[in-house]
PDB file of C-alpha atoms in Angstrom:
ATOM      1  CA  UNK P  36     -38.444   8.466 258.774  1.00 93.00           C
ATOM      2  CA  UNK P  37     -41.815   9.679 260.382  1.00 96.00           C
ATOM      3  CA  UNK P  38     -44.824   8.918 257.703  1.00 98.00           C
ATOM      4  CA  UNK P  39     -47.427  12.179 258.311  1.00 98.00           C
ATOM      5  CA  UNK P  40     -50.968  12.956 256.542  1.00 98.00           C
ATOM      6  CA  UNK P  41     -51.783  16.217 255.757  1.00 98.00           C
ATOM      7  CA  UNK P  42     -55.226  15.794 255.183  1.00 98.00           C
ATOM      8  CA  UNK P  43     -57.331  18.923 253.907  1.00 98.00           C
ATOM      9  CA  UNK P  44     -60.850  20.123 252.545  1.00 97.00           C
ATOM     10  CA  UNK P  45     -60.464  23.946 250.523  1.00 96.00           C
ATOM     11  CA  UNK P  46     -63.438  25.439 249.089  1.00 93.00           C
ATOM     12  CA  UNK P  47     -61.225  28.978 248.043  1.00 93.00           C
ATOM     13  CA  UNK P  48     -57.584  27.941 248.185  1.00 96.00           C
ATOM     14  CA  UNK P  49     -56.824  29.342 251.500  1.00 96.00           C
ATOM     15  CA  UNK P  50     -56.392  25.748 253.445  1.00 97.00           C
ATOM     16  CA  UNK P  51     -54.891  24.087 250.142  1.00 97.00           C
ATOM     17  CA  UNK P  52     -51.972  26.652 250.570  1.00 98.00           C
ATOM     18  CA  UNK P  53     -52.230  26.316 254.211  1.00 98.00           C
ATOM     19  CA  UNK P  54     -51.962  22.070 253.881  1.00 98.00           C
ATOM     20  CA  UNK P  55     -48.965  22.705 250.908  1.00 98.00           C
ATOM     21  CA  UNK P  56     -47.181  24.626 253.883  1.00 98.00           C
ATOM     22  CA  UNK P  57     -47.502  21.997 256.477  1.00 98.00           C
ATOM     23  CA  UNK P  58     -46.210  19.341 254.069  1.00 98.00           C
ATOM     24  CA  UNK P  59     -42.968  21.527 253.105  1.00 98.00           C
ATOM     25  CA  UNK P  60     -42.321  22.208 256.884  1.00 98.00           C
ATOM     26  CA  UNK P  61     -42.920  18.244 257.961  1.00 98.00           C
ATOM     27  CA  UNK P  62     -40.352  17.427 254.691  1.00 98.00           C
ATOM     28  CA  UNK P  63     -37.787  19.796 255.388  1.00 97.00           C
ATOM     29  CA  UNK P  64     -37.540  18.428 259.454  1.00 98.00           C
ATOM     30  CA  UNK P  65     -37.197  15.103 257.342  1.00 98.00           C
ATOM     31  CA  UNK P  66     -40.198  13.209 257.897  1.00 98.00           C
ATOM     32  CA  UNK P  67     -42.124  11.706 254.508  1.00 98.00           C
ATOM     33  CA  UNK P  68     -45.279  13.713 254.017  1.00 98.00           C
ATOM     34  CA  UNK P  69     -48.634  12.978 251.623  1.00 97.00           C
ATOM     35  CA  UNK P  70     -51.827  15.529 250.788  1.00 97.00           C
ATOM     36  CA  UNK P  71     -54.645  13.889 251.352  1.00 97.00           C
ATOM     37  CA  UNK P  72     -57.780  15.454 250.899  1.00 97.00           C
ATOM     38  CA  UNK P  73     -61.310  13.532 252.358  1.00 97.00           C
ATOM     39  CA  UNK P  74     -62.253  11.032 249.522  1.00 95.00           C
ATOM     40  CA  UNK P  75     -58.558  10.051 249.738  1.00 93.00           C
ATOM     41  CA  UNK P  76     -58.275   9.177 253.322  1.00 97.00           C
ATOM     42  CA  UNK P  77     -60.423   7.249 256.402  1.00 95.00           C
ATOM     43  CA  UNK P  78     -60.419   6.079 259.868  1.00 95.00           C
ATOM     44  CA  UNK P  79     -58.605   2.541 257.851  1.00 96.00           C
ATOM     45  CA  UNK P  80     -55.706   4.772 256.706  1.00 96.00           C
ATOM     46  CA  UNK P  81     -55.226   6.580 260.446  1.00 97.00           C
ATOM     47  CA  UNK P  82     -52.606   3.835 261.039  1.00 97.00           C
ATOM     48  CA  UNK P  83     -50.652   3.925 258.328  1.00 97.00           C
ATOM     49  CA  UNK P  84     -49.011   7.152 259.389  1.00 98.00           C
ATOM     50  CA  UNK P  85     -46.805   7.863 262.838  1.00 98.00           C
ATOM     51  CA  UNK P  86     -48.812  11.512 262.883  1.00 98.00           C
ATOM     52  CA  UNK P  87     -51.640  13.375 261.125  1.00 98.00           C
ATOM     53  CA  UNK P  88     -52.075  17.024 260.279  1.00 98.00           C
ATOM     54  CA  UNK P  89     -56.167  17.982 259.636  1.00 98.00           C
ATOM     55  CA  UNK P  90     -56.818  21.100 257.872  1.00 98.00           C
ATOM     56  CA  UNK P  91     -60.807  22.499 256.995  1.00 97.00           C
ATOM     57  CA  UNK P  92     -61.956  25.979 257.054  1.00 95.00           C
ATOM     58  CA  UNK P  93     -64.350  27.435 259.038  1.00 93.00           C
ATOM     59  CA  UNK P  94     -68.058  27.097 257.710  1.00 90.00           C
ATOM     60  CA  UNK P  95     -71.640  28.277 258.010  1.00 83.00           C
ATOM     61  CA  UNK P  96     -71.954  28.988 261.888  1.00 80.00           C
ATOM     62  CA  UNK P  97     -68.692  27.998 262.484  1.00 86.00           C
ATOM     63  CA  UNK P  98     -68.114  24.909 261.950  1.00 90.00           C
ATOM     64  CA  UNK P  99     -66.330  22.072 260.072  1.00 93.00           C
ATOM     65  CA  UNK P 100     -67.115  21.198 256.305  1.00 94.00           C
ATOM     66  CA  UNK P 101     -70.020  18.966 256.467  1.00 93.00           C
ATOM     67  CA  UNK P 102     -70.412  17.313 253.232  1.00 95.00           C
ATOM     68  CA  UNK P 103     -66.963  16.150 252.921  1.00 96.00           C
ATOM     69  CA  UNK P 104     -64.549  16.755 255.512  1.00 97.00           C
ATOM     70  CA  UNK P 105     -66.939  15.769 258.787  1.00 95.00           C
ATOM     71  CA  UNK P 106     -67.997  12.890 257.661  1.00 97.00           C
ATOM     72  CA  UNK P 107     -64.082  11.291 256.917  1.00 97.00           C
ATOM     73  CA  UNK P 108     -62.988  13.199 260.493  1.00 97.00           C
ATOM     74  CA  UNK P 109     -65.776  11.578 262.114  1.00 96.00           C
ATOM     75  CA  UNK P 110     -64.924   7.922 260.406  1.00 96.00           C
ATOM     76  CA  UNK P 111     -61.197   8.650 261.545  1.00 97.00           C
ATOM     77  CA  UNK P 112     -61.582   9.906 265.229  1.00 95.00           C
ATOM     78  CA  UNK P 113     -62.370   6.553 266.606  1.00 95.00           C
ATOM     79  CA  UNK P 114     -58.840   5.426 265.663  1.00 97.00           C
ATOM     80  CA  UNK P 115     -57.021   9.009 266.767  1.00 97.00           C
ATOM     81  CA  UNK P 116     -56.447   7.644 270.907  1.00 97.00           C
ATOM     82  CA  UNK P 117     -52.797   8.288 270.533  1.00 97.00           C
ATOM     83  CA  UNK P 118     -52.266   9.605 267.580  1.00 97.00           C
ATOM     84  CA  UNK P 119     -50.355  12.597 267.031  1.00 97.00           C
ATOM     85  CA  UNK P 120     -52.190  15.054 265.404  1.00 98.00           C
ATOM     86  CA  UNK P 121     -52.365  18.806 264.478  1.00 98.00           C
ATOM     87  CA  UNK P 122     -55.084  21.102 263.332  1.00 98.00           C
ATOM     88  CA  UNK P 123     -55.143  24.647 260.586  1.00 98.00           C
ATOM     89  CA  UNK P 124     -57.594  25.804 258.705  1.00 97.00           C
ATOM     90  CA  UNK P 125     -58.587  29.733 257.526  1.00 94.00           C
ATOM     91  CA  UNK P 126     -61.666  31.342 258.326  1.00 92.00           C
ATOM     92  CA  UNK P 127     -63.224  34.176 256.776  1.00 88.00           C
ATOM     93  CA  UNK P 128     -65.341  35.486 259.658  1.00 82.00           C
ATOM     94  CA  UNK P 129     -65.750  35.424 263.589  1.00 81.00           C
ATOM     95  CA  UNK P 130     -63.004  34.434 266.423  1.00 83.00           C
ATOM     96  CA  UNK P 131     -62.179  30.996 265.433  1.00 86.00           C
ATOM     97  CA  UNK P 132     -64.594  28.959 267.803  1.00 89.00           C
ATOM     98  CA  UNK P 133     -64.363  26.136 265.050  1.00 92.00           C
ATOM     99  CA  UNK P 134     -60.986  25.597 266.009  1.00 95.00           C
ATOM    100  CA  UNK P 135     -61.498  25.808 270.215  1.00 93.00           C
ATOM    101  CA  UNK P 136     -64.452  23.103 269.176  1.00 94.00           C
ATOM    102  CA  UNK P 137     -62.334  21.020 266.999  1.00 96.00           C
ATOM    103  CA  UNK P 138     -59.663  20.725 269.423  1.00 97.00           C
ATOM    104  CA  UNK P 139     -61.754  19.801 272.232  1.00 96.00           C
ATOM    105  CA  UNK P 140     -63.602  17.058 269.880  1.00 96.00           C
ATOM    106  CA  UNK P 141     -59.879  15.757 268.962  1.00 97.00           C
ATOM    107  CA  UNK P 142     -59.031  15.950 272.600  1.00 96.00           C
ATOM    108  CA  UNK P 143     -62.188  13.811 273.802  1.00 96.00           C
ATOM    109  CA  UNK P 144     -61.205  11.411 271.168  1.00 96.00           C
ATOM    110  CA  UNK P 145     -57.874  11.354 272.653  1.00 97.00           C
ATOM    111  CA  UNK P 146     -55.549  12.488 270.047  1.00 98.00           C
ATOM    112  CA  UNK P 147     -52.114  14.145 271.261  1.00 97.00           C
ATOM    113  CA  UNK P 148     -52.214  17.587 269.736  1.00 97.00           C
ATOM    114  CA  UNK P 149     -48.308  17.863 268.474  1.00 96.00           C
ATOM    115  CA  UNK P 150     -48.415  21.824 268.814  1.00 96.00           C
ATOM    116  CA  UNK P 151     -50.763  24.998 268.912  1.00 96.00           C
ATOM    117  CA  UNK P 152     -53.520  24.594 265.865  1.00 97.00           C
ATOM    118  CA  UNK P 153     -52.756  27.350 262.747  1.00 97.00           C
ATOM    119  CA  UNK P 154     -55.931  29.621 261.803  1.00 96.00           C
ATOM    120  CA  UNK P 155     -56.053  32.363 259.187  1.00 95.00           C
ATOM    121  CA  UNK P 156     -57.943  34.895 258.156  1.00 93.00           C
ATOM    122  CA  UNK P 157     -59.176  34.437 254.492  1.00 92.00           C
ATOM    123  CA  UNK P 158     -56.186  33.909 252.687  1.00 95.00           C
ATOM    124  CA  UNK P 159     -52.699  32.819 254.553  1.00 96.00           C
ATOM    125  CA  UNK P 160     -49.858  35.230 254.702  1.00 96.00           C
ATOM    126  CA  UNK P 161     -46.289  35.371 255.286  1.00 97.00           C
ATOM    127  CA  UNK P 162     -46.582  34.930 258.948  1.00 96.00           C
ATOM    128  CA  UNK P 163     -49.802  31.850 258.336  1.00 97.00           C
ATOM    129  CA  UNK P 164     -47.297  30.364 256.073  1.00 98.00           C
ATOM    130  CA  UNK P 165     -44.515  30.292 258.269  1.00 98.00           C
ATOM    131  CA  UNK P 166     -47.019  28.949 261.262  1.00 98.00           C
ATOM    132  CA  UNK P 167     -48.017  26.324 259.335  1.00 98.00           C
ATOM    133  CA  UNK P 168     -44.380  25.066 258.000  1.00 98.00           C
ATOM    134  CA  UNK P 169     -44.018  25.158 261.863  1.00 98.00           C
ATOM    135  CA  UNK P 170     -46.691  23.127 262.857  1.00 98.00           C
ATOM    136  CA  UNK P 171     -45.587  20.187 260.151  1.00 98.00           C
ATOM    137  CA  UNK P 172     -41.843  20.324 261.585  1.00 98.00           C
ATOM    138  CA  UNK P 173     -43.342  20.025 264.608  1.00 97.00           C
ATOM    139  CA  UNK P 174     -45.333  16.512 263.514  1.00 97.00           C
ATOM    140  CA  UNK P 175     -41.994  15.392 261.850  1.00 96.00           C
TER     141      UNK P 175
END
């Protein structure tokens, strides 16, 4: 049985439903899944798990949540060469450049990115839902 994080900063609620999602998706395709959120998980824990699903909303200029959730992605992307990984969040304003700028970062790092990332507009719907159960199948 595959072991995946589903590690997630939410400020409104929006990614916390997104990250619940991703968890029910990886579980249902069999694989064991834990919620993580930053103070909970660092690059020491990136090992303990065959495959890793990130989730932070957009911020400020777009951009990733800088108190919390940078500081833990930067402490874990040293250890991501390799690692499956997947990306969500939900954003409340512009195209989604966060995401095109995550993904790169993950890519330089060389994490495997196990399937297109999930974004959102404010809060998820259906469809977001569905995406997102998708994307943690796809880790599992």
């Amino acid at each position: 049985m595959k072991k995946i994080a589903v590690v997630y900063w939410s400020g409104t609620g929006n990614t916390e439903a997104m990250a619940k999602a991703v968890v029910k998706g990886a579980q249902g395709a069999g694989a064991s899944a834990t919620l993580c959120t930053p103070v909970d998980f660092s690059g020491a824990e990136v090992a303990k798990y065959d495959a890793i699903a990130f989730g932070c909303p957009a911020m400020g200029s777009e951009m990733l949540e800088d108190s919390e959730f940078e500081p833990m992605f930067e402490d874990c992307k040293g250890a991501l060469r390799g690692k499956t990984i997947a990306l969500f969040g939900s954003y409340g304003w512009g195209d989604g450049e966060w995401m095109r700028s995550w993904e790169d970062d993950c890519k330089t790092a060389g994490a495997v990115l196990a399937c297109d990332s999930v974004i959102c507009n404010d809060a998820p719907d259906d469809e977001a839902l569905d995406a997102c159960k998708a994307l943690g199948a796809a880790l599992a």
